[in-house]
CSV table of C-alpha atoms and ligand atoms in Angstrom, one decimal:
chain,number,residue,atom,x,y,z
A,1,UNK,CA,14.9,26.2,-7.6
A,2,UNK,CA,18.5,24.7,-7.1
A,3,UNK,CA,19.7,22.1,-5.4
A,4,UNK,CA,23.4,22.5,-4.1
A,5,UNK,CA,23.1,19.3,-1.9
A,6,UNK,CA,21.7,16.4,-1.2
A,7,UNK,CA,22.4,14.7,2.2
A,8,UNK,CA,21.1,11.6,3.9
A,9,UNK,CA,20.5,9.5,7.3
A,10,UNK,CA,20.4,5.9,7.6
A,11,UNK,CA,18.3,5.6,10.4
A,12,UNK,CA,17.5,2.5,12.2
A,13,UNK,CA,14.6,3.1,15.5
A,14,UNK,CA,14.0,0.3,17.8
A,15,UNK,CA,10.0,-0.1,18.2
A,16,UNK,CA,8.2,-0.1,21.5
A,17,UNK,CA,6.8,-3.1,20.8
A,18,UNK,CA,7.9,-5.4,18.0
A,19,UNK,CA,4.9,-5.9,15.2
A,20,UNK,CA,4.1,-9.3,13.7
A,21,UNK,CA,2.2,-9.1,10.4
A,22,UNK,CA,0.9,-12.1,8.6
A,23,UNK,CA,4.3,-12.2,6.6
A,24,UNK,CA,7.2,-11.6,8.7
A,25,UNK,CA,8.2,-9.7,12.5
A,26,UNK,CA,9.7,-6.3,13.0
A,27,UNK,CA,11.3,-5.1,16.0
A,28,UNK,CA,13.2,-2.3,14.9
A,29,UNK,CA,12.4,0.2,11.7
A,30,UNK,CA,14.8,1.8,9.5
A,31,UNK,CA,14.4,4.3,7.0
A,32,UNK,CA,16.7,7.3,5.0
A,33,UNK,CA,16.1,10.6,6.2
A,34,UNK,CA,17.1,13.1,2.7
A,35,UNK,CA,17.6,16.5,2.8
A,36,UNK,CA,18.1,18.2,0.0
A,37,UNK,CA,19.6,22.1,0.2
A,38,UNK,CA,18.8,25.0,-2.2
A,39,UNK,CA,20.5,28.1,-3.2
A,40,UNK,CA,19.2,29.8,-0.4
A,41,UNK,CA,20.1,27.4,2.4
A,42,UNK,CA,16.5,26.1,2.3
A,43,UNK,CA,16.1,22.3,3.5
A,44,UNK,CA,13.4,19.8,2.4
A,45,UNK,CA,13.1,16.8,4.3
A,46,UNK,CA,11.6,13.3,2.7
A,47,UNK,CA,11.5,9.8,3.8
A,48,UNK,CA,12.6,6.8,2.4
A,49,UNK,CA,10.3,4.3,4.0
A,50,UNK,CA,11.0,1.0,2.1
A,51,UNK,CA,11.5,-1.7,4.4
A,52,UNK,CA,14.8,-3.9,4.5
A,53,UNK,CA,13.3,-6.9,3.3
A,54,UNK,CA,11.8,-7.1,0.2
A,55,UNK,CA,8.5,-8.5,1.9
A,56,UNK,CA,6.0,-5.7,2.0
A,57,UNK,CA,6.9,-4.4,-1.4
A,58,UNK,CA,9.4,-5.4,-3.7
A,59,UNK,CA,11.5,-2.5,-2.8
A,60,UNK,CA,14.1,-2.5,0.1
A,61,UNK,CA,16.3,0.2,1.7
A,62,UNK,CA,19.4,-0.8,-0.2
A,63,UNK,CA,17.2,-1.0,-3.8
A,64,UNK,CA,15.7,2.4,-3.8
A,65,UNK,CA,19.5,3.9,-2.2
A,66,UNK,CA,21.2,2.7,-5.6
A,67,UNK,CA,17.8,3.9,-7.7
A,68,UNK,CA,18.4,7.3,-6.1
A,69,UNK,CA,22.1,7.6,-6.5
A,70,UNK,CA,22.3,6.1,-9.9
A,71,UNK,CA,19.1,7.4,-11.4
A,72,UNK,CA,17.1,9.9,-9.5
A,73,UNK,CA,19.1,12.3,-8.4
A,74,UNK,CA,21.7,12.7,-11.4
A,75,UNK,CA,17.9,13.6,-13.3
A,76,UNK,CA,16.8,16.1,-10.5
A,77,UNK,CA,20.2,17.7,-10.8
A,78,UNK,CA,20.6,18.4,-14.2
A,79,UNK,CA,16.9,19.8,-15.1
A,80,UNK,CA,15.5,23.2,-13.6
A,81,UNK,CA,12.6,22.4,-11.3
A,82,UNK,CA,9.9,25.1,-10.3
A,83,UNK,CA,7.4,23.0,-8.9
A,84,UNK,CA,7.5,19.7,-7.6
A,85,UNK,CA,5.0,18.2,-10.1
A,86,UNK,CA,8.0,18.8,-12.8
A,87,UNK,CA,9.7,16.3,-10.5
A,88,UNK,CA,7.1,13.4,-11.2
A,89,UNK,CA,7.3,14.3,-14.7
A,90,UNK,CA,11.0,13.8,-14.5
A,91,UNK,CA,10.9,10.7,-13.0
A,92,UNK,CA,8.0,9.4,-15.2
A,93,UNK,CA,11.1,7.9,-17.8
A,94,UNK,CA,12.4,5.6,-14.6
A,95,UNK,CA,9.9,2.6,-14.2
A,96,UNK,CA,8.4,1.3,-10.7
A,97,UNK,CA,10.4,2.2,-7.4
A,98,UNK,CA,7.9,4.6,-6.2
A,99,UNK,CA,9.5,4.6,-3.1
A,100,UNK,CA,12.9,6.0,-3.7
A,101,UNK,CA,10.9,8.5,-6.2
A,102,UNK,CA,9.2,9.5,-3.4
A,103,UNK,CA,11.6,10.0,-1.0
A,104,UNK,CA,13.2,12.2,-2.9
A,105,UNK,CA,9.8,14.2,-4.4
A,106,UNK,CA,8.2,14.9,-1.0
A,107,UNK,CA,11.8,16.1,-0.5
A,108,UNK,CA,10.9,18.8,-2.7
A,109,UNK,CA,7.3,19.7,-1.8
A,110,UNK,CA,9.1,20.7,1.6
A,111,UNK,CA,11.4,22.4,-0.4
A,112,UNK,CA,9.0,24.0,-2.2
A,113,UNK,CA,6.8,24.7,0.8
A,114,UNK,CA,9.4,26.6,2.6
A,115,UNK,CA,10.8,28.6,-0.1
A,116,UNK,CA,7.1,30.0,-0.5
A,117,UNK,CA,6.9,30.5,3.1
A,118,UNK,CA,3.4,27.8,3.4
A,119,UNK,CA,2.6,24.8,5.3
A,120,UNK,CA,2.4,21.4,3.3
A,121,UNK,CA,-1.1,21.1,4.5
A,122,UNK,CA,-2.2,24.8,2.8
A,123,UNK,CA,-0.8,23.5,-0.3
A,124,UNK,CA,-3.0,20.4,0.1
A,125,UNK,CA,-6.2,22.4,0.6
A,126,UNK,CA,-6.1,21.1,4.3
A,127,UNK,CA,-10.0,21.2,5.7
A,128,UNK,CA,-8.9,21.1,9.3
A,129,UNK,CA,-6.3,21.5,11.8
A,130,UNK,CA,-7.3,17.8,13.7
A,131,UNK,CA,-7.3,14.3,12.2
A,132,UNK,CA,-9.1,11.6,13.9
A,133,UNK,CA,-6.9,8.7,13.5
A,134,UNK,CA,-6.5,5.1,14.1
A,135,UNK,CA,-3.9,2.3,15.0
A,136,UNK,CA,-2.6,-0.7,13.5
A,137,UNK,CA,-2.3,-3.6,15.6
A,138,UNK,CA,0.1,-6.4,15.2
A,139,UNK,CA,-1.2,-10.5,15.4
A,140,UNK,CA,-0.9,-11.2,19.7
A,141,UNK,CA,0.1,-14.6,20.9
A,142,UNK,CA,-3.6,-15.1,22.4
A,143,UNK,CA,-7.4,-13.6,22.4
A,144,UNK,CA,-6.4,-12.5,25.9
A,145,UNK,CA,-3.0,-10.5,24.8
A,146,UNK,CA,-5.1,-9.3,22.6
A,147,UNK,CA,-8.3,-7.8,24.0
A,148,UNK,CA,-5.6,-6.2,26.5
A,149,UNK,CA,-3.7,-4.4,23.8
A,150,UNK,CA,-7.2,-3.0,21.9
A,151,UNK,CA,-8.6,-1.9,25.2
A,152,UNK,CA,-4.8,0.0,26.0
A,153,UNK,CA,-5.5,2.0,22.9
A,154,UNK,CA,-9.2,2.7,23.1
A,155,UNK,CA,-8.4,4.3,26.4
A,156,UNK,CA,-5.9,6.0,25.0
A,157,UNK,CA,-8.4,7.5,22.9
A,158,UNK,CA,-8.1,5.6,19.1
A,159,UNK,CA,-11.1,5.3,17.7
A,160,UNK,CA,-10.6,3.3,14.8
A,161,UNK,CA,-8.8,-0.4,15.2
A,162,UNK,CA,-7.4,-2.5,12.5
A,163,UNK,CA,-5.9,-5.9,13.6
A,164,UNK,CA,-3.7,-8.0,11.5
A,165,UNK,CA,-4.7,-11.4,10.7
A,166,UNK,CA,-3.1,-14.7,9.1
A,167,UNK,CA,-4.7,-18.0,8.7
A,168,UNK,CA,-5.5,-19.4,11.9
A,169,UNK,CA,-4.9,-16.2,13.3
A,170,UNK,CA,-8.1,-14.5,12.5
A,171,UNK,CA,-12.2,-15.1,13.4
A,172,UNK,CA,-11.5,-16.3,16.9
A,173,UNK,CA,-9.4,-12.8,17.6
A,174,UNK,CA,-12.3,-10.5,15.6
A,175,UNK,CA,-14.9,-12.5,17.6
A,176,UNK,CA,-13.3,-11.9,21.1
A,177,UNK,CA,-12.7,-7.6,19.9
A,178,UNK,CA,-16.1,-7.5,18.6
A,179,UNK,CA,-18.0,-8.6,21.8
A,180,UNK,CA,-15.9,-6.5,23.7
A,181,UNK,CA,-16.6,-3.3,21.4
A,182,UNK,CA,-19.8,-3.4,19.8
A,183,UNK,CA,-19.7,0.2,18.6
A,184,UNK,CA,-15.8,0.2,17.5
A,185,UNK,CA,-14.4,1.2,14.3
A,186,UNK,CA,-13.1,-2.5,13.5
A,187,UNK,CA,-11.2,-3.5,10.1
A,188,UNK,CA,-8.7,-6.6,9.2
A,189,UNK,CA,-5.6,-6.4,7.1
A,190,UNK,CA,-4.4,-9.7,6.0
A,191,UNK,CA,-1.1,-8.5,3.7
A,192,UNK,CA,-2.1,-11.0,0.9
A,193,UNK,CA,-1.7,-13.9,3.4
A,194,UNK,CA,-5.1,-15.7,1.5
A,195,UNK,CA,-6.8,-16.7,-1.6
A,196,UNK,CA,-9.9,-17.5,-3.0
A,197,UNK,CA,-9.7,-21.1,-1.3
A,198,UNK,CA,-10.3,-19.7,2.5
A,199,UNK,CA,-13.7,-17.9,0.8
A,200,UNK,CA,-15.4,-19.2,4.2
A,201,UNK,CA,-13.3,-17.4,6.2
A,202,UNK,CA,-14.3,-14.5,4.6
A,203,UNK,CA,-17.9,-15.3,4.7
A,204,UNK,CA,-17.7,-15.2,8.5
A,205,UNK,CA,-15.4,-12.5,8.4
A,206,UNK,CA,-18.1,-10.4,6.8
A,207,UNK,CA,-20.9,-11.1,9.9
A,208,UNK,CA,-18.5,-8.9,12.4
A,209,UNK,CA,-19.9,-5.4,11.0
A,210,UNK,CA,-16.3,-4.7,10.0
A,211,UNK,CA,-15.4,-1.8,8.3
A,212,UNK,CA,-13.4,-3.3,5.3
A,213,UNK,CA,-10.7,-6.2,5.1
A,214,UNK,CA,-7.5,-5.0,4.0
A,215,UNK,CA,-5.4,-6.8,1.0
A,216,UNK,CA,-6.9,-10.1,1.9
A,217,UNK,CA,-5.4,-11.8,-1.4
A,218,UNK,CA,-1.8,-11.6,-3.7
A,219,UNK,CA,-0.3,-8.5,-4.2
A,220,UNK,CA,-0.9,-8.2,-7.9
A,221,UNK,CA,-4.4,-10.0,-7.8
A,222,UNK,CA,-7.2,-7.8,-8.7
A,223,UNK,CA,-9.6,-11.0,-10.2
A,224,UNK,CA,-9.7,-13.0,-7.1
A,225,UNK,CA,-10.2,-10.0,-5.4
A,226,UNK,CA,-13.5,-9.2,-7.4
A,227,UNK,CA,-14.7,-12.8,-7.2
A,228,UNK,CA,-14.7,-12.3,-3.0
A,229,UNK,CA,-16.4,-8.8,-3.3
A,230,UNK,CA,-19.2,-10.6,-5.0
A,231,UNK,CA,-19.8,-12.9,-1.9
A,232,UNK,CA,-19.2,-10.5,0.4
A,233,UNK,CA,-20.7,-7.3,1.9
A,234,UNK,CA,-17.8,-5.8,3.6
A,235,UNK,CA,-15.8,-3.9,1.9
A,236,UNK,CA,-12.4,-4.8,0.5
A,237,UNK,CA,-9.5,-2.4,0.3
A,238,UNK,CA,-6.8,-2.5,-1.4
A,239,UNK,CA,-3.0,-1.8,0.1
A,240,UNK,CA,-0.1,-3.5,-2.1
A,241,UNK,CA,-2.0,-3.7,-5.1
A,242,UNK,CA,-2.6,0.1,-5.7
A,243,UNK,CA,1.0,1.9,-7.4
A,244,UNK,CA,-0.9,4.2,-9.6
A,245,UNK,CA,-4.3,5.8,-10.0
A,246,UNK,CA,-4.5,3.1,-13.0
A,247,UNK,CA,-4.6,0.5,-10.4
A,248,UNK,CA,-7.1,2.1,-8.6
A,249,UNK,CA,-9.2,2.6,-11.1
A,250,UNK,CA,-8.4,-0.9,-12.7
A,251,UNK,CA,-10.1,-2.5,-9.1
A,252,UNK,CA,-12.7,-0.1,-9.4
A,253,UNK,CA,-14.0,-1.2,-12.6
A,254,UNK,CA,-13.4,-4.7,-11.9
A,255,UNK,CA,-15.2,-4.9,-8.6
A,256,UNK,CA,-12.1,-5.9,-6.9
A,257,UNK,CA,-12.3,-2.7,-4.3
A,258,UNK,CA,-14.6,0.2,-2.3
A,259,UNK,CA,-12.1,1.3,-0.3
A,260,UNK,CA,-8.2,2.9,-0.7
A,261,UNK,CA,-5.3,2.2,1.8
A,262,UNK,CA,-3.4,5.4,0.1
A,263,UNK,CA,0.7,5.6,1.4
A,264,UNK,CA,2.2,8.5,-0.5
A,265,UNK,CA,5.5,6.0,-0.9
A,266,UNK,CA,4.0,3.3,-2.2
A,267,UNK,CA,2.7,5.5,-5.8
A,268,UNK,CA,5.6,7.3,-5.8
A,269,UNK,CA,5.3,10.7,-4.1
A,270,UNK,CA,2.3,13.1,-3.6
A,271,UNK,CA,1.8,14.5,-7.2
A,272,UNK,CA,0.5,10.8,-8.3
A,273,UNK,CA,-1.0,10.0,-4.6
A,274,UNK,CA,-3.4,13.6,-5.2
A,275,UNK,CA,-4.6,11.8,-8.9
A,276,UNK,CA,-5.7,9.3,-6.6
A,277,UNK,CA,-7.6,11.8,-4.0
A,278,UNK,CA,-9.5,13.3,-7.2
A,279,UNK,CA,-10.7,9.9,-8.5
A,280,UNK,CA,-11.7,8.1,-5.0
A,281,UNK,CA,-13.4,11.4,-4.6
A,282,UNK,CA,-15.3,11.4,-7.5
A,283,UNK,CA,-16.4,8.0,-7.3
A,284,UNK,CA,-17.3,7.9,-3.8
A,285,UNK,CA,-14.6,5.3,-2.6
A,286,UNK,CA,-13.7,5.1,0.4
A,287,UNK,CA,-9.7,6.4,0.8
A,288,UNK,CA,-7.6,6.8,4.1
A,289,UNK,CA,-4.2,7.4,4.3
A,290,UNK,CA,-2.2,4.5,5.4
A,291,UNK,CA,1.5,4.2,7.2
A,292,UNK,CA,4.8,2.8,6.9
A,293,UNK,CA,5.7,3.0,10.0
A,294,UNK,CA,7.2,6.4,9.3
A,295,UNK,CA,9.2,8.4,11.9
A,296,UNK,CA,7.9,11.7,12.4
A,297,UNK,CA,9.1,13.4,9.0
A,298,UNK,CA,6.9,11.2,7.2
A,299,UNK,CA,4.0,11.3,9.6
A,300,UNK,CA,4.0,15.2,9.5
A,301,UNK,CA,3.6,14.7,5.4
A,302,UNK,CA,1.3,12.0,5.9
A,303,UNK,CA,-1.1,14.6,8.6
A,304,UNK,CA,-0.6,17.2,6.1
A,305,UNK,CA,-2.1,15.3,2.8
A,306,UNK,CA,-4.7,13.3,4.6
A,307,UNK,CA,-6.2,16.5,6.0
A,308,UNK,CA,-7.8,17.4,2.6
A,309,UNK,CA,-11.3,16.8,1.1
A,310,UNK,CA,-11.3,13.2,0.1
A,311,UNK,CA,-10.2,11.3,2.8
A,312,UNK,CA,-13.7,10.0,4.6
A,313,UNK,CA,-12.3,7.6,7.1
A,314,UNK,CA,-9.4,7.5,9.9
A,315,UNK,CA,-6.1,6.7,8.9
A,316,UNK,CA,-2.9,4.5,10.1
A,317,UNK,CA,-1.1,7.7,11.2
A,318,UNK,CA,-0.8,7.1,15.1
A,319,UNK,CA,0.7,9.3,17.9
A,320,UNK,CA,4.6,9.1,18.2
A,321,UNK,CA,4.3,7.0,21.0
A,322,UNK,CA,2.7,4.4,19.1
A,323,UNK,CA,6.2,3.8,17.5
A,324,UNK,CA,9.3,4.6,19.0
A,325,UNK,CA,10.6,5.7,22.3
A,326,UNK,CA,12.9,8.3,20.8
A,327,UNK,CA,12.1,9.7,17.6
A,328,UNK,CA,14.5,12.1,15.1
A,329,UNK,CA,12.7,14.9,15.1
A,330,UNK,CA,12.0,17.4,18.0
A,331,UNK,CA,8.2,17.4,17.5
A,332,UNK,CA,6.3,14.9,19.2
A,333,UNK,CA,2.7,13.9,17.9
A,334,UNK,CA,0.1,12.9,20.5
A,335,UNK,CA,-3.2,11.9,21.0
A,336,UNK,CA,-6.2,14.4,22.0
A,337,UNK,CA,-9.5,13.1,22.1
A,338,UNK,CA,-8.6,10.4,19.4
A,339,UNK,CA,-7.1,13.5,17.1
A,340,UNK,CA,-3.8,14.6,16.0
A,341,UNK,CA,-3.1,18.4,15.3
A,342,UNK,CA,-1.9,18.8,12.0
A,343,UNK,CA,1.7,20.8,11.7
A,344,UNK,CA,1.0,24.5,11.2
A,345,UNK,CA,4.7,26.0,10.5
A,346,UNK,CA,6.5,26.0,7.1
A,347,UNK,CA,6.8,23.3,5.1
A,348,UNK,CA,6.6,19.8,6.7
A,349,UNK,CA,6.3,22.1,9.6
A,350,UNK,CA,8.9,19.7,11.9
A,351,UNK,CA,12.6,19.8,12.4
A,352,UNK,CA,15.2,17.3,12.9
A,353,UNK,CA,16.9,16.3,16.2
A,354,UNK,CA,20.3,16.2,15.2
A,355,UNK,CA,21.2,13.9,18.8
A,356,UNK,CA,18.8,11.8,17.6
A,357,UNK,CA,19.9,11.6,14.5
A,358,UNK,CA,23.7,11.0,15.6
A,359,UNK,CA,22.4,8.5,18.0
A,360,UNK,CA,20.8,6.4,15.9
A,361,UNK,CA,22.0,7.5,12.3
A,362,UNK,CA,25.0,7.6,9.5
A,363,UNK,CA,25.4,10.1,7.8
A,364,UNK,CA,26.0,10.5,4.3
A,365,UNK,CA,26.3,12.8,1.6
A,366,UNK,CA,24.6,11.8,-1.6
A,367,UNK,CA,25.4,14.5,-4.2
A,368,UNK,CA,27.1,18.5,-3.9
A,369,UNK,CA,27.1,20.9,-6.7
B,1,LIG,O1,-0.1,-3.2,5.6
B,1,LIG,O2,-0.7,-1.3,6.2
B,1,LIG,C1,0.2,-2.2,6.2
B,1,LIG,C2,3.0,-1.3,8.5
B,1,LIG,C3,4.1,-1.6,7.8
B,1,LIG,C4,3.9,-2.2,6.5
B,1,LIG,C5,2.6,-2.4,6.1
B,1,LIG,C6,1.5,-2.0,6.8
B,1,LIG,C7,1.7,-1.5,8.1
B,1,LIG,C8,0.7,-1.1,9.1
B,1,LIG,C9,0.9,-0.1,10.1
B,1,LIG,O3,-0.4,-1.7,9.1
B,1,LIG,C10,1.0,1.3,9.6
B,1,LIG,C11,1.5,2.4,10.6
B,1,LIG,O4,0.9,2.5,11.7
B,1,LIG,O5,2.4,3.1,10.3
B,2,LIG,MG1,-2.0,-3.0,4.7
């Protein structure tokens, strides 16, 4: 294939309701919108989903925008592609920023998708057309606040809840959800905000039948990691830590993991994201696929991929209003009987709202042949 041009959105959303995580507070997301054109007027959308502070990841916005112009796309350019695997392998010379590599490789798999006339999810052996899927809830002022906002979304049909915790932020809420749902789906995610020293924390943690703890220590740790699995039942999964399939399998020997938080971003694109399908699958970890708070370009990719064998337990890929009152594409995800349908048409199988985008985007062009 060849690419004549390469645009780009800068997209900022206000959220419905701002998110407070145990390292910082967002109220509004942004994220880069690419389309890249080929020679037969073909568009492939992708998402850059870093974050505009460096506090997630070490990637922001602004990194992974100079990554792309500087380095990224003058490779893509210059090399024939025919499939978008050949686009890892080109990147493979360019160290870390997996999420400008990405951006611009799921690019191509929509690309690629359309220009063969198939739906991301037949390309990724989808095994069904419905997802059930869970939501991530941010730390609430009080228990109260709280149990309101759970019991909002299990009406609304969610049946898998994870709730972000922090020191001092976390038994008394898991408690209060627990006794009020018995049966529910229930994990943690503590973004690294502990280490080894709060081990008693843990210990309770692990009485609340929870389905794994997210990330509970540093973002490179796998040792500390291990040394909790070993006092605890529940299982730990890993977010932050996992870039590569080395990583996973790295926490896997180690004992520092059973379970996968997989975001196609955060190991660079869906060609290294898949190595990680195989191995979780072969092992018998548990993997779901997790979110960046995407808007609905990158939750249709994210649908699509975690519709294949592999994936065993509900991800963080919630309906559209979940997120944002408005949203830049024209498709709008929602909730039916705790499932969303996975796109059907071409490619990422949605399309852009160009008001949308104009409302709340710049526009930019990033490389014409
Ligand atoms: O740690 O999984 C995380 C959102 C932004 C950054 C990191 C995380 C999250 C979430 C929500 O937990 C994911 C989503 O619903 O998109
Ligand atoms: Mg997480």
């Amino acid at each position: 294939m060849n690419i004549t041009k390469i645009e780009s959105y800068h997209v900022k959303l206000p959220l419905v309701a701002p998110f407070k995580t145990s390292y910082g507070f967002l109220s509004h997301k942004a994220m880069d919108i690419l389309v890249v054109t080929d020679e037969l007027g073909n568009q492939g959308y992708g998402e850059l989903v870093a974050f505009e502070q460096p506090d997630y990841t070490e990637e922001t916005l602004e990194t992974a925008r100079l990554i792309l112009a500087n380095h990224l796309i003058p490779l893509l350019v210059q090399s024939q592609i025919t499939h978008p695997d050949d686009v890892t392998r080109l990147f493979s010379v360019i160290r870390g920023n997996w999420m400008a590599k990405s951006s611009l490789e799921t690019a191509i798999w929509d690309l690629y998708a359309k220009r063969h006339k198939k739906s991301l999810a037949e390309l990724f052996s989808s095994q069904t057309d419905k997802l059930s899927v869970g939501v991530s809830i941010g730390i609430q002022k009080s228990v109260q606040d709280l149990i309101e906002v759970v019991s909002r979304y299990v009406a609304e049909g969610y049946t898998r809840i994870k709730l972000k915790i922090a020191p001092n932020q976390d038994v008394s809420f898991v408690k209060a959800v627990r006794s009020h749902f018995p049966e529910m789906l229930l994990m943690v995610d503590a973004n690294s905000a502990y280490d080894l020293d709060s081990l008693a924390i843990f210990k309770e943690l692990d009485t609340y039948q929870l389905s794994m703890i997210e990330q509970p220590f540093g973002y490179s740790d796998f040792l500390e990691h291990a040394e909790l699995q070993k006092n605890i039942e529940t299982p730990i999964c890993l977010d932050e830590n996992i870039r590569s399939v080395e990583d996973v399998m790295l926490g896997h020997r180690l004992g520092s993991l059973g379970a996968v938080n997989l975001k196609i971003s955060r190991v660079g694109g869906v060609t290294q994201a898949q190595k990680i399908v195989e191995y979780c699958k072969n092992n018998g970890l548990g993997l779901w696929c997790g979110g960046m708070f995407e808007s609905g370009v990158g939750r249709a990719l994210n649908l699509a991929f975690a519709s294949q064998e592999g994936f065993n337990f509900p991800g963080d890929i919630s309906a559209s209003t979940r997120y944002f009152k408005e949203d830049i594409i024209n498709e709008t995800f929602e909730l039916e009987n705790g499932r969303l349908s996975v796109p059907k048409e071409n490619g990422l199988g949605v399309t852009l709202n160009k008001a949308m985008l104009e409302k709340y985007g710049h526009y930019h062009v990033m490389y014409v042949k």
